[in-house]
Each structure stands twice: as structure tokens, then as C-alpha cells.
mmCIF file of C-alpha atoms and ligand atoms in Angstrom:
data_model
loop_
_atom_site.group_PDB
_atom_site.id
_atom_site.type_symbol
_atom_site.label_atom_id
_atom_site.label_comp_id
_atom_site.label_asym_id
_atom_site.label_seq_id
_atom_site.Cartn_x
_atom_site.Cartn_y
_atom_site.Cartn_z
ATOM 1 C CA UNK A 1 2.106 21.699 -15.937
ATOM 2 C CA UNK A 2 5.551 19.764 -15.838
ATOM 3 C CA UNK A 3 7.327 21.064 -19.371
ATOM 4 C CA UNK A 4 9.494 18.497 -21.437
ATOM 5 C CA UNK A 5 12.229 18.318 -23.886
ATOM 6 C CA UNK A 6 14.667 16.153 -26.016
ATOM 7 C CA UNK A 7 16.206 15.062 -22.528
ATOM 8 C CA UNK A 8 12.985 14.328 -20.301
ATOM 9 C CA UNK A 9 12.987 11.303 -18.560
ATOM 10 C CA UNK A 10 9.676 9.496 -18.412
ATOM 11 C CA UNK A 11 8.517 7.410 -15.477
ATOM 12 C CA UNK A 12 4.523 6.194 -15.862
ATOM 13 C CA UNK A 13 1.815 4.053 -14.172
ATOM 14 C CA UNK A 14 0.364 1.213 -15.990
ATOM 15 C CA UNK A 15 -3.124 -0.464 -15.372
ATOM 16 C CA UNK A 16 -6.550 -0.547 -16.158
ATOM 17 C CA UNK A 17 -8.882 1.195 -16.013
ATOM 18 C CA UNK A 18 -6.609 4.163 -14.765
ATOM 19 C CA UNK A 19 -8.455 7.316 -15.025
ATOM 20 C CA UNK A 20 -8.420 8.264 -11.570
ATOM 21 C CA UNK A 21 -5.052 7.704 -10.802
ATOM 22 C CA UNK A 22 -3.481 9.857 -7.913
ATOM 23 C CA UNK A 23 -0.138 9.079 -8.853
ATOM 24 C CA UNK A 24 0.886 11.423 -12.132
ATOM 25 C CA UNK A 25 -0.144 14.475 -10.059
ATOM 26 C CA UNK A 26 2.166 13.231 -6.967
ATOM 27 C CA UNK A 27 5.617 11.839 -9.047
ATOM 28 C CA UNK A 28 5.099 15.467 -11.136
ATOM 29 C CA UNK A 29 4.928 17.602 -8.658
ATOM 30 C CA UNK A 30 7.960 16.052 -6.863
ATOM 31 C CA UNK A 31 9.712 16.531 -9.869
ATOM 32 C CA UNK A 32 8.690 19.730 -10.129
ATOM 33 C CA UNK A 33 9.588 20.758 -6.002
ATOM 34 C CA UNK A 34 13.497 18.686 -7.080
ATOM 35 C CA UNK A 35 13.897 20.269 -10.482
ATOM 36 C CA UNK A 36 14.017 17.194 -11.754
ATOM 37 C CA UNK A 37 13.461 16.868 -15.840
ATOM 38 C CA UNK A 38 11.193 14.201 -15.236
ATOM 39 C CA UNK A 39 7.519 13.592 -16.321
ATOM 40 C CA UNK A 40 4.961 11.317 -15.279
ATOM 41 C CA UNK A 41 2.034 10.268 -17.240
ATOM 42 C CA UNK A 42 -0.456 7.110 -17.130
ATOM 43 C CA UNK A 43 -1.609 4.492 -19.362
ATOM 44 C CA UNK A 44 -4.116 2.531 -19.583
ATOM 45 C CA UNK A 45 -2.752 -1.194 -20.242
ATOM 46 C CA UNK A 46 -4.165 -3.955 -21.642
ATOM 47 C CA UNK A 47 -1.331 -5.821 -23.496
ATOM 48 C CA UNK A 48 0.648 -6.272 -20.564
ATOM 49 C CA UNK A 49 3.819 -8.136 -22.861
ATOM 50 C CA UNK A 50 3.559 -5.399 -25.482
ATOM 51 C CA UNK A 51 3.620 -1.966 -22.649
ATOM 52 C CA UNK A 52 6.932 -4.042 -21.010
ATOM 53 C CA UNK A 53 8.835 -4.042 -24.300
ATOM 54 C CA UNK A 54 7.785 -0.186 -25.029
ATOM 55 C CA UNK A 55 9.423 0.683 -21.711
ATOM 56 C CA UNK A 56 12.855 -1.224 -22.650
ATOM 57 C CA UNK A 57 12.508 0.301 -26.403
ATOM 58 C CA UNK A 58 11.379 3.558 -25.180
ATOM 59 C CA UNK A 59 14.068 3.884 -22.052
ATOM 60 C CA UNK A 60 11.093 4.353 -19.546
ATOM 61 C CA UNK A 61 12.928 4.844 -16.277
ATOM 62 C CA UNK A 62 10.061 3.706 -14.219
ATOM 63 C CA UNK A 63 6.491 1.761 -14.306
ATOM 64 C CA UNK A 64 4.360 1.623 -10.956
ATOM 65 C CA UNK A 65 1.981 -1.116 -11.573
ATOM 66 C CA UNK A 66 -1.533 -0.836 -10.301
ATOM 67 C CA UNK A 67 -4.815 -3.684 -10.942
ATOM 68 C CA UNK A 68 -5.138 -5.796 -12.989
ATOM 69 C CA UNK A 69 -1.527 -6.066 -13.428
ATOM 70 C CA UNK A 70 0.221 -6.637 -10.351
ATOM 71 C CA UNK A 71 0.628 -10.162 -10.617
ATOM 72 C CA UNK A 72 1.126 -10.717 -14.245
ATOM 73 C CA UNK A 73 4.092 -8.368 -13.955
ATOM 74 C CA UNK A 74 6.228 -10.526 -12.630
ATOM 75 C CA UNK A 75 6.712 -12.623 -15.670
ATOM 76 C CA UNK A 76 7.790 -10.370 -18.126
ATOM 77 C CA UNK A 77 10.510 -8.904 -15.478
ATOM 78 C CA UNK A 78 14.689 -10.025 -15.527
ATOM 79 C CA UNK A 79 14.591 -9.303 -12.014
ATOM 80 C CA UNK A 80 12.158 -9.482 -8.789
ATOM 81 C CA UNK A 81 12.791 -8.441 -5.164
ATOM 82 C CA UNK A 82 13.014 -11.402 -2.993
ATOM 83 C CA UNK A 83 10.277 -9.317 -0.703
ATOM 84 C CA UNK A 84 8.011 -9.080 -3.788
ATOM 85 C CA UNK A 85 8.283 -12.675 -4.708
ATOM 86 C CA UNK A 86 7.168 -13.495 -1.230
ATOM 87 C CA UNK A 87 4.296 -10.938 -1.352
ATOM 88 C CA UNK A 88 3.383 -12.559 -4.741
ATOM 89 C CA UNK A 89 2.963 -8.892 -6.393
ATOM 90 C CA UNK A 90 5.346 -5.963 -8.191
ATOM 91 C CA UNK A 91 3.820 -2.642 -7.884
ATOM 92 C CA UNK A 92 6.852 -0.946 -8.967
ATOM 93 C CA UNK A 93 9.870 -1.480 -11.587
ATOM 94 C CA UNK A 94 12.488 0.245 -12.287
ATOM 95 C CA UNK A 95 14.644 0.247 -16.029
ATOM 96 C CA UNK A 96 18.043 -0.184 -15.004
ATOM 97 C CA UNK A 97 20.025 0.229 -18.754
ATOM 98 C CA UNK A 98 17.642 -2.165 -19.665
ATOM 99 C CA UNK A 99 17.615 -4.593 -17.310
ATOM 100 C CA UNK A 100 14.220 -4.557 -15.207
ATOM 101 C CA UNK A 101 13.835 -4.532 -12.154
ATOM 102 C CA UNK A 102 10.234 -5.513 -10.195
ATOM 103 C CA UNK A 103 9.919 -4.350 -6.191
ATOM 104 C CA UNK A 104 6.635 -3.727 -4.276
ATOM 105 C CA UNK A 105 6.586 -0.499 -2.138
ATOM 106 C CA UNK A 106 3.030 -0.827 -0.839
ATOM 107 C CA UNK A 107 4.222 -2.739 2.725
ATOM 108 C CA UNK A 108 7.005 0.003 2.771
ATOM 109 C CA UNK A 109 4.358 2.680 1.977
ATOM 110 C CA UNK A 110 2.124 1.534 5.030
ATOM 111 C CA UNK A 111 5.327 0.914 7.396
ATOM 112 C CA UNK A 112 6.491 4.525 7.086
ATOM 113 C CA UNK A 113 2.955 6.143 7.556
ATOM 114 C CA UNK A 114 2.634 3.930 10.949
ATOM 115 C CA UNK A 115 6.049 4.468 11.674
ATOM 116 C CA UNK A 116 5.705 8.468 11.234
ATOM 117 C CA UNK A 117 3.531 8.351 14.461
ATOM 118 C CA UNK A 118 5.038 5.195 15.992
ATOM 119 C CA UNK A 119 6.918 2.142 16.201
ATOM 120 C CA UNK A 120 6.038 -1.509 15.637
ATOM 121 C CA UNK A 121 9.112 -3.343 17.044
ATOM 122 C CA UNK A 122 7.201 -5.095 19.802
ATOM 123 C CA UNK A 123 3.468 -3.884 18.783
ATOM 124 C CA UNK A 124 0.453 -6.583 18.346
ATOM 125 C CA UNK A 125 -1.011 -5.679 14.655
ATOM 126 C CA UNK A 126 -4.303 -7.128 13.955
ATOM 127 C CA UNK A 127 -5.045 -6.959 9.870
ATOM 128 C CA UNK A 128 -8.844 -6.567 8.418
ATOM 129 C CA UNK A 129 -8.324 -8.772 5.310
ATOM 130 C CA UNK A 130 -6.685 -11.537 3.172
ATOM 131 C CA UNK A 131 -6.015 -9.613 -0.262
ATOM 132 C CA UNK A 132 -3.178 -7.859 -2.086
ATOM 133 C CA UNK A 133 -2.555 -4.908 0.514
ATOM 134 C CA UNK A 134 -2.821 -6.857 2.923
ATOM 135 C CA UNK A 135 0.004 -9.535 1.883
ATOM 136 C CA UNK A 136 2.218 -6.507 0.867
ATOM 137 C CA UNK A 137 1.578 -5.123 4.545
ATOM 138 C CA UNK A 138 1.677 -8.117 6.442
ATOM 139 C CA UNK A 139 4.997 -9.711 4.393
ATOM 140 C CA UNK A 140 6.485 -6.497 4.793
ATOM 141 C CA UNK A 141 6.533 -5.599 8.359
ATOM 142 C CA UNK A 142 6.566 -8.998 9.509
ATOM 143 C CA UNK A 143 9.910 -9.118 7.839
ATOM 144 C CA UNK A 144 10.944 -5.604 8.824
ATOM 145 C CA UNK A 145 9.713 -5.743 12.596
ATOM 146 C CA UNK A 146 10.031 -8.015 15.573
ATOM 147 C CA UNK A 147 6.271 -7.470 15.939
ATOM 148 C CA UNK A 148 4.696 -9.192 19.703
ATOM 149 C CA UNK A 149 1.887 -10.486 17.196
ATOM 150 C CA UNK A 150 0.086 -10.234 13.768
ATOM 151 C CA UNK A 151 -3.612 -11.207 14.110
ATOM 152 C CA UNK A 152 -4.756 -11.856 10.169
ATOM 153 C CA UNK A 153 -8.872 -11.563 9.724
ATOM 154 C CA UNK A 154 -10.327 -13.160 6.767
ATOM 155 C CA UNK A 155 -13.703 -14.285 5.859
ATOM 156 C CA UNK A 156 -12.089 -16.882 3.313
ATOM 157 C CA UNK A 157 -10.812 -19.207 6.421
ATOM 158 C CA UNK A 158 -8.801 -21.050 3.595
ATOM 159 C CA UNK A 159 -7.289 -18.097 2.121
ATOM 160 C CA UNK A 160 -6.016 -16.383 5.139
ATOM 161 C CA UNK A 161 -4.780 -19.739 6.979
ATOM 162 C CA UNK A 162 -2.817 -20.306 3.407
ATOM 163 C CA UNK A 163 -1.175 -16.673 4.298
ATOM 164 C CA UNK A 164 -0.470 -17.606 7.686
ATOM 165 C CA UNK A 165 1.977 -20.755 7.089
ATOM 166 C CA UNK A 166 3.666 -18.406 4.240
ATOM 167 C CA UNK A 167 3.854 -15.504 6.161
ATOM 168 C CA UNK A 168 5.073 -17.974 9.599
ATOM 169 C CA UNK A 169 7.434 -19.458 7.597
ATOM 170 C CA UNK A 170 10.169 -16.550 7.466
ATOM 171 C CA UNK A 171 8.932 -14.660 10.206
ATOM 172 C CA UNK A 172 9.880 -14.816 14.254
ATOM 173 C CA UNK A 173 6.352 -13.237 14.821
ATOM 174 C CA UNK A 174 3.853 -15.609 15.874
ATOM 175 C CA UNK A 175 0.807 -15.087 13.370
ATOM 176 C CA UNK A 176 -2.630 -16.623 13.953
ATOM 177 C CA UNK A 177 -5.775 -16.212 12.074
ATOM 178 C CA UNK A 178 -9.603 -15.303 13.018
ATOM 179 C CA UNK A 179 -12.702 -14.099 11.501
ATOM 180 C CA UNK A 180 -15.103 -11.151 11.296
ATOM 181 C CA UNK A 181 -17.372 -12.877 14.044
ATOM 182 C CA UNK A 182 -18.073 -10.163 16.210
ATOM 183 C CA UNK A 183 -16.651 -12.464 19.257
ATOM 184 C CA UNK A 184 -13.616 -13.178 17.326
ATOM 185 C CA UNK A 185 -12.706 -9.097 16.273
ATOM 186 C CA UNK A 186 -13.782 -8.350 20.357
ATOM 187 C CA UNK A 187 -10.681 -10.880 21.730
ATOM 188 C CA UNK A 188 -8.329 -9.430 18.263
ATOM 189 C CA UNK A 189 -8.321 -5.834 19.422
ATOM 190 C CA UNK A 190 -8.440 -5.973 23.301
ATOM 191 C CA UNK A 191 -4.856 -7.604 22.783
ATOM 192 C CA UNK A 192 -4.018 -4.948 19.804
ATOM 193 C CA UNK A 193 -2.012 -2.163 19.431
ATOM 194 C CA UNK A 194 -2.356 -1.512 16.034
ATOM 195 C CA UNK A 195 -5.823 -2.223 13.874
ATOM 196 C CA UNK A 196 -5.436 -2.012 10.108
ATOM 197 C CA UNK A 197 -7.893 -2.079 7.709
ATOM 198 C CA UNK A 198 -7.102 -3.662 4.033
ATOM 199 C CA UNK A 199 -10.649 -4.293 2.828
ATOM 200 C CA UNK A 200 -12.786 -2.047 0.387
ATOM 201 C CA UNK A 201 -15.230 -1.906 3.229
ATOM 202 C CA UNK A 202 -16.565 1.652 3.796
ATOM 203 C CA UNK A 203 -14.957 2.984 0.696
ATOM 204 C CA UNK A 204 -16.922 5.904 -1.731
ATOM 205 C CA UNK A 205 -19.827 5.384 -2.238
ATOM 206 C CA UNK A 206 -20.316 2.479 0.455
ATOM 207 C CA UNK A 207 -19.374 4.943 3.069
ATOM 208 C CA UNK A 208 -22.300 3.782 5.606
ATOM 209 C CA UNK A 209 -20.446 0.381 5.754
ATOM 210 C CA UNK A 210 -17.280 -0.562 8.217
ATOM 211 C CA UNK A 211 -15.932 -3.895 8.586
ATOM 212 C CA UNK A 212 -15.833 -4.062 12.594
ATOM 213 C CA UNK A 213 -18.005 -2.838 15.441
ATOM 214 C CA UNK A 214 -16.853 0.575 16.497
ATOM 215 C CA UNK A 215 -17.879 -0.149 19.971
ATOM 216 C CA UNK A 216 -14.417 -2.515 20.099
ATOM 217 C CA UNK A 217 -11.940 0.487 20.080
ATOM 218 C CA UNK A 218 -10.157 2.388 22.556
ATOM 219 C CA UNK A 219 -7.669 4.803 23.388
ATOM 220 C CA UNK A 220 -5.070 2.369 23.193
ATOM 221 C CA UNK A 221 -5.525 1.779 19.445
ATOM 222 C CA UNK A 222 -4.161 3.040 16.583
ATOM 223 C CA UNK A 223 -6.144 2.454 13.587
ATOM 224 C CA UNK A 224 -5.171 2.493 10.231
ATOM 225 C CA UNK A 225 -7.810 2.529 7.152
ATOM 226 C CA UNK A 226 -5.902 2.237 3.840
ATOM 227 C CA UNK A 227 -8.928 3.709 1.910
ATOM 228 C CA UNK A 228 -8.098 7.071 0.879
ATOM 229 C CA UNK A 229 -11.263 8.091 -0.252
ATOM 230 C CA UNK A 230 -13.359 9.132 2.045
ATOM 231 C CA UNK A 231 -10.676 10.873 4.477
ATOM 232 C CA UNK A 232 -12.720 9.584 7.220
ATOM 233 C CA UNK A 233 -14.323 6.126 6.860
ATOM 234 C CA UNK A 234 -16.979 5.290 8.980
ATOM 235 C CA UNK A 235 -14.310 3.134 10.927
ATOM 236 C CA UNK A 236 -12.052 5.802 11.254
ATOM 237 C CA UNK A 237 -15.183 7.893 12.517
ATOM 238 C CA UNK A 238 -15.481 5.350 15.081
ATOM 239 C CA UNK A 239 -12.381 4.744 16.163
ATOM 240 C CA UNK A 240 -12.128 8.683 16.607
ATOM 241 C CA UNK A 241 -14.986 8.831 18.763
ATOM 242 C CA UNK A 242 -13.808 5.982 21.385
ATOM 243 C CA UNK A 243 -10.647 8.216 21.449
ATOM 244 C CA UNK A 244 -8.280 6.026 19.054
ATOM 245 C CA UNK A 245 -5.591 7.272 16.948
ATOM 246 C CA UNK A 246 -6.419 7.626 13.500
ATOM 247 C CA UNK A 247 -4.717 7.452 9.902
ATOM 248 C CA UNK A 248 -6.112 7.633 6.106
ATOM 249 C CA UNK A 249 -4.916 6.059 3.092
ATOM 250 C CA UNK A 250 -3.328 9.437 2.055
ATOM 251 C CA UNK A 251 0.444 8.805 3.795
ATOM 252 C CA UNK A 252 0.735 4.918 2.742
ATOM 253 C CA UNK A 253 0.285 6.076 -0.398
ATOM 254 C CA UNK A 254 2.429 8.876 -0.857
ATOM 255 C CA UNK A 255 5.184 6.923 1.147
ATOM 256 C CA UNK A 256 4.953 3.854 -1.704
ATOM 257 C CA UNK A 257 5.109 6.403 -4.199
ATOM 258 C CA UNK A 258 8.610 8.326 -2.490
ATOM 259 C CA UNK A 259 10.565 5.069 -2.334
ATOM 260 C CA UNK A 260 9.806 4.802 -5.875
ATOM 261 C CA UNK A 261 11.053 8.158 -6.740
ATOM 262 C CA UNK A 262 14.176 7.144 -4.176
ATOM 263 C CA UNK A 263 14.523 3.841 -6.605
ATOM 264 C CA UNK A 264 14.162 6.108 -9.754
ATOM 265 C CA UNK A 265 16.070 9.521 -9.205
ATOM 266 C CA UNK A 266 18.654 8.426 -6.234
ATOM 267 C CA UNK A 267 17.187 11.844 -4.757
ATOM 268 C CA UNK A 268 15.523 12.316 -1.082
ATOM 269 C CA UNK A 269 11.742 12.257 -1.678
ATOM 270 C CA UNK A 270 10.241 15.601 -1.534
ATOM 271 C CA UNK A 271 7.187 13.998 1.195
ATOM 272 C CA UNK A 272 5.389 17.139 2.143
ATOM 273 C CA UNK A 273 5.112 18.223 -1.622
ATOM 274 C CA UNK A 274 4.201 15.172 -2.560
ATOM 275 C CA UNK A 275 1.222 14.841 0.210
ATOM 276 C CA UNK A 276 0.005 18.233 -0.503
ATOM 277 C CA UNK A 277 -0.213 17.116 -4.197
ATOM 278 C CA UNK A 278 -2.293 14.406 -3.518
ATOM 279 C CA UNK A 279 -4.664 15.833 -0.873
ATOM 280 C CA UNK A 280 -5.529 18.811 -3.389
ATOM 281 C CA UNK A 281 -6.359 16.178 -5.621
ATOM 282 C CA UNK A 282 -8.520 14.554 -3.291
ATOM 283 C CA UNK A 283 -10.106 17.984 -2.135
ATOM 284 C CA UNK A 284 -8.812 16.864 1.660
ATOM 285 C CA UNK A 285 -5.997 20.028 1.288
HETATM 286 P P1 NAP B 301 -8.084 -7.111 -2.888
HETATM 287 O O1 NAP B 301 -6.847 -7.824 -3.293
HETATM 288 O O2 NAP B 301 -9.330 -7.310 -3.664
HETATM 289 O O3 NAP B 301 -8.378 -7.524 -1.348
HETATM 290 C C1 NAP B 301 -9.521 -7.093 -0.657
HETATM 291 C C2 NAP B 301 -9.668 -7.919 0.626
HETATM 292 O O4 NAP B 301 -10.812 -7.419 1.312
HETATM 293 C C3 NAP B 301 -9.901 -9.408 0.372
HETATM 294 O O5 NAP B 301 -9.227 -10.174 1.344
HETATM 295 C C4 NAP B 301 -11.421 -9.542 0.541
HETATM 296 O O6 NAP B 301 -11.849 -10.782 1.039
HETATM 297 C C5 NAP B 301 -11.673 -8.497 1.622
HETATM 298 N N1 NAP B 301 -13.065 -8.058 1.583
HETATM 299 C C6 NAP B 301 -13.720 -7.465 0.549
HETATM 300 N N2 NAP B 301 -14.987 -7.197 0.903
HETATM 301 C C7 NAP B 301 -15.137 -7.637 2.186
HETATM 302 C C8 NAP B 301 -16.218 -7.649 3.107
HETATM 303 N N3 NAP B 301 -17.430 -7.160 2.786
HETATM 304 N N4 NAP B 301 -16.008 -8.182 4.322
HETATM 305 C C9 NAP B 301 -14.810 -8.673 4.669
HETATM 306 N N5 NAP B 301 -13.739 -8.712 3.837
HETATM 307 C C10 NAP B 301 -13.910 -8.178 2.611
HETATM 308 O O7 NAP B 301 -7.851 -5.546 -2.847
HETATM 309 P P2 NAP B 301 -6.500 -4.762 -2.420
HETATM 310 O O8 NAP B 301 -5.715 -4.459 -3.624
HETATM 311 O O9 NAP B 301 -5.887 -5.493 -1.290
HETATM 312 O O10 NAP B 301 -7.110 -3.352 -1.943
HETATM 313 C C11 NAP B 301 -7.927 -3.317 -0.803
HETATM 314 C C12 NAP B 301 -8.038 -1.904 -0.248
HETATM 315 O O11 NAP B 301 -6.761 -1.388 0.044
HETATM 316 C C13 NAP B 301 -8.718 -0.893 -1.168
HETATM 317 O O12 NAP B 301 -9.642 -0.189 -0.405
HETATM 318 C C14 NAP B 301 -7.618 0.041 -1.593
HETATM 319 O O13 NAP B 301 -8.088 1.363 -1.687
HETATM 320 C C15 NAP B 301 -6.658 -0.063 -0.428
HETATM 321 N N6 NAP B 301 -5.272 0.194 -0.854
HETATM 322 C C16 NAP B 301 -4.716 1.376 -0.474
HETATM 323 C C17 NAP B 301 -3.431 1.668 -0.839
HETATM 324 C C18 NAP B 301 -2.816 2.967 -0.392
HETATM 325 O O14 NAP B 301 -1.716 3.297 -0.863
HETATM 326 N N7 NAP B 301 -3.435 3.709 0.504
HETATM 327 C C19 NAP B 301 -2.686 0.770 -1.619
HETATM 328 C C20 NAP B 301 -3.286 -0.438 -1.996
HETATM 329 C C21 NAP B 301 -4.599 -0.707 -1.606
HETATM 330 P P3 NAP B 301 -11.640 -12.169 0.230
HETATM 331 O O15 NAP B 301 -10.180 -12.480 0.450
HETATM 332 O O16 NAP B 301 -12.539 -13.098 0.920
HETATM 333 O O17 NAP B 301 -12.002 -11.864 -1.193
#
């Protein structure tokens, strides 16, 4: 239990619902591994105008930003990232003296998990979906990376070709779209490095389902399922199996959460705290 006092700084996550939020038991227990006076708590948000004024008036150091709220955000802010205005979403802001400040950290959580095991500069990425992690990914390491390609997979054809020309339009990467036909995801990953999966597909309790064939993988994949929960999806299962790399959920989301502490302490991340924190509280420890 972090303790508190006249000079505890507070730093909190805003959404709704947000019961089963992983992220007071990470930021706390990074505070707690730095000696920080810091404490982390959650609320559950509906008037979105009202919870931004309480975090000027109360001197809230930090708000990450989780569903339905993401968006919406970005009004009420004096500042957004020029990364986050292209990604269309602020999962993270920071209080600077009053002046606030909105960033998204999701792309950069995702770029340092793949990045832990290895690069992208020259890598063809394939991406399994069209929604908010996958803009934050896709906007993100397009702009970080000279990727060879991005491959986006939608099964809203409008949606994800509206993504391409956005995402093509500050990036040297050449981007293309395709489906979930199984011919389509067959000629995707036999030209892929990296697959990365940013649907709900497969998630607790749909854990039977996978949003592509596991017969399509090989040893020359790495595939990344965002879902945290199961540790395993069925896809990564698969992908396992035909002797693939694998990676969970777990690291993009601790990573999104350290460059938030970076933004809100100026300290080094404590990581490996941080991860065990989280996997405890997933049972995965
Ligand atoms: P979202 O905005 O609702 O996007 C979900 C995307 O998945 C949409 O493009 C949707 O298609 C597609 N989709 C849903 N069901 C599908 C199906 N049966 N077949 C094919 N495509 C399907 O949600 P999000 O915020 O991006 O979150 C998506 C996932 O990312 C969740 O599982 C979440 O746990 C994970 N996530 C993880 C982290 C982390 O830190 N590890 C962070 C953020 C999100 P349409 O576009 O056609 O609706």
C-alpha cells in the first residue's frame, strides 16, 4: 500500500467503466521501487469537462486516458502532440503548472516491446485491424521507422483505405490495404516480418476465436497479440506451434505506461518492477 501525505503528488487514470484497470497497481509500484511520493488511483469518468478542471484545480500531475474518453480528450486540452493529433487520440496528459498537455504513448508502448526483441527499420509489418490501437501503432512506427512495408487488414474496406491515405501521407513507407479473406492474409504474411494483432479477437472469454488461420505462420514471423488477457491467445498458440516468435499484451502496456512516468517524474522508468506488477495482477507472474 503506497502511503501519502500533505506533499503527495497524484497522477490517476480516467475512464469508464474502470474497475479492472491494470494501471494503479503498475504507476504505484514504480513509485514505490523510485521512492517517489507519488500515488496513483482511478476514476471512473463520466463528465469528461468537469474531471479536466479538477485536475487543473486539484494540481493532478498526470491523467492516462482510457475508453470512452480518448477522443473527447482532446478538446478540453491547451496542448496536443502533433503525433497524437495525427493518431486522432490522447491516452496520456500531463499538468505542466497548469498548462495541459495531451500525448498518446500506446504506438510508443508497442514500438519498445517489438523493439526489446528486434528492430523494425527495414521490417514488413502487417496489422490485424482498423481501430484505435491500431492507428496509435501504425502512426507511430510508420513515423518512427523506415519500415520495407505496412500491410493494414480491415474488414471495414472504407475505414482502413481512409487510414491508408492519412497514414501515406507523412510516411516514406509504402502502405497498402487488404482483408481477412483467407487468400488475402495467405499473400500478407508470406511477405511479413512482423504480424500484429489489434482486434478484440480471441480475447477472455472468446478465447476459442483468432482472427487468422494459424496454418499461415512460420518461423520467420514474429507475432504480436496486444490482448493481454489471456497470456496466450489462440493466435499466439498458433503462431507458437509453427515455430513463430511470440509476444503478449503485457510489455506494450507496461512500456505506454513508463514513458508516462518518464513524462511525469523526469525519472528512468523502473520496467522490470513495473512488469512484475502487472503480471501478478494478471496471475501470469
Ligand atoms: P477498437 O478501437 O474498437 O478497434 C478494434 C478493431 O478490431 C476495429 O478495427 C474492429 O473492426 C476490429 N475488429 C473487431 N472485431 C473484429 C472481428 N471479429 N474481425 C475482424 N476485425 C474485428 O479497439 P482498440 O482500442 O483498438 O483495442 C483493440 C484491442 O487492442 C483490444 O483487445 C485491447 O485489449 C488491445 N489494446 C491493448 C493495449 C496494450 O497496452 N496491450 C492497448 C490498447 C489496446 P472495425 O474497424 O470494422 O470495427
Amino acid at each position: 500500500m503506497v502511503e501519502c501525505n500533505g506533499s503527495t503528488t497524484l497522477c490517476a487514470v480516467i475512464g469508464n467503466p474502470i474497475t479492472h484497470t491494470l494501471s494503479p497497481c503498475m504507476h504505484n509500484a514504480a513509485y514505490a521501487a523510485t521512492g517517489l511520493n507519488y500515488m496513483y488511483v482511478a476514476f471512473a469518468t463520466t463528465d469528461l469537462q468537469a474531471a479536466v478542471a479538477g485536475m487543473k484545480g486539484l494540481r493532478i500531475r498526470g491523467f492516462s486516458v482510457t475508453i470512452p474518453h480518448k477522443i473527447e480528450i482532446m478538446r478540453y486540452l491547451d496542448e496536443v502532440a502533433p503525433l497524437a493529433q495525427r493518431i486522432g487520440a490522447v491516452n496520456t496528459v500531463t499538468n505542466d503548472n497548469g498548462i495541459l498537455h495531451g500525448t498518446n504513448t500506446d504506438g510508443y508502448g508497442a514500438l519498445h516491446a517489438l523493439e526489446a526483441l528486434e528492430s523494425l527499420c527495414g521490417k514488413s509489418v502487417v496489422i490485424l485491424g482498423a481501430g484505435g490501437a491500431a492507428r496509435a501503432i501504425a502512426f507511430t512506427i510508420a513515423h518512427e521507422r523506415n519500415l520495407r512495408r505496412l500491410v493494414l487488414v480491415g474488414r471495414n474496406p472504407d475505414k482502413v483505405d481512409s487510414l491508408v491515405r492519412d497514414l501515406s501521407r507523412d510516411s516514406g513507407t509504402p502502405i497498402v490495404s487488404t482483408t481477412f479473406a483467407r487468400d488475402a492474409l495467405r499473400e500478407a504474411f508470406a511477405e511479413a516480418d512482423i504480424i500484429i494483432n489489434t482486434t478484440p479477437v480471441g480475447m477472455t472469454p472468446n478465447i476459442a476465436e483468432t482472427p487468422a488461420p494459424g496454418d499461415f505462420f512460420s518461423e520467420r514471423h514474429l507475432v504480436f497479440d496486444t490482448i493481454y488477457n489471456p497470456a496466450k491467445t489462440r493466435l499466439l498458440l498458433e503462431a507458437e506451434r509453427r515455430a513463430a516468435r511470440i509476444l503478449n499484451g503485457v510489455p506494450m502496456f507496461v512500456y505506454q505506461g513508463a514513458v508516462q512516468f518518464r513524462l511525469w517524474t523526469g525519472l528512468e522508468p523502473p520496467i522490470l518492477e513495473m512488469r512484475s506488477a502487472v503480471e501478478r495482477a494478471l496471475g501470469t507472474s
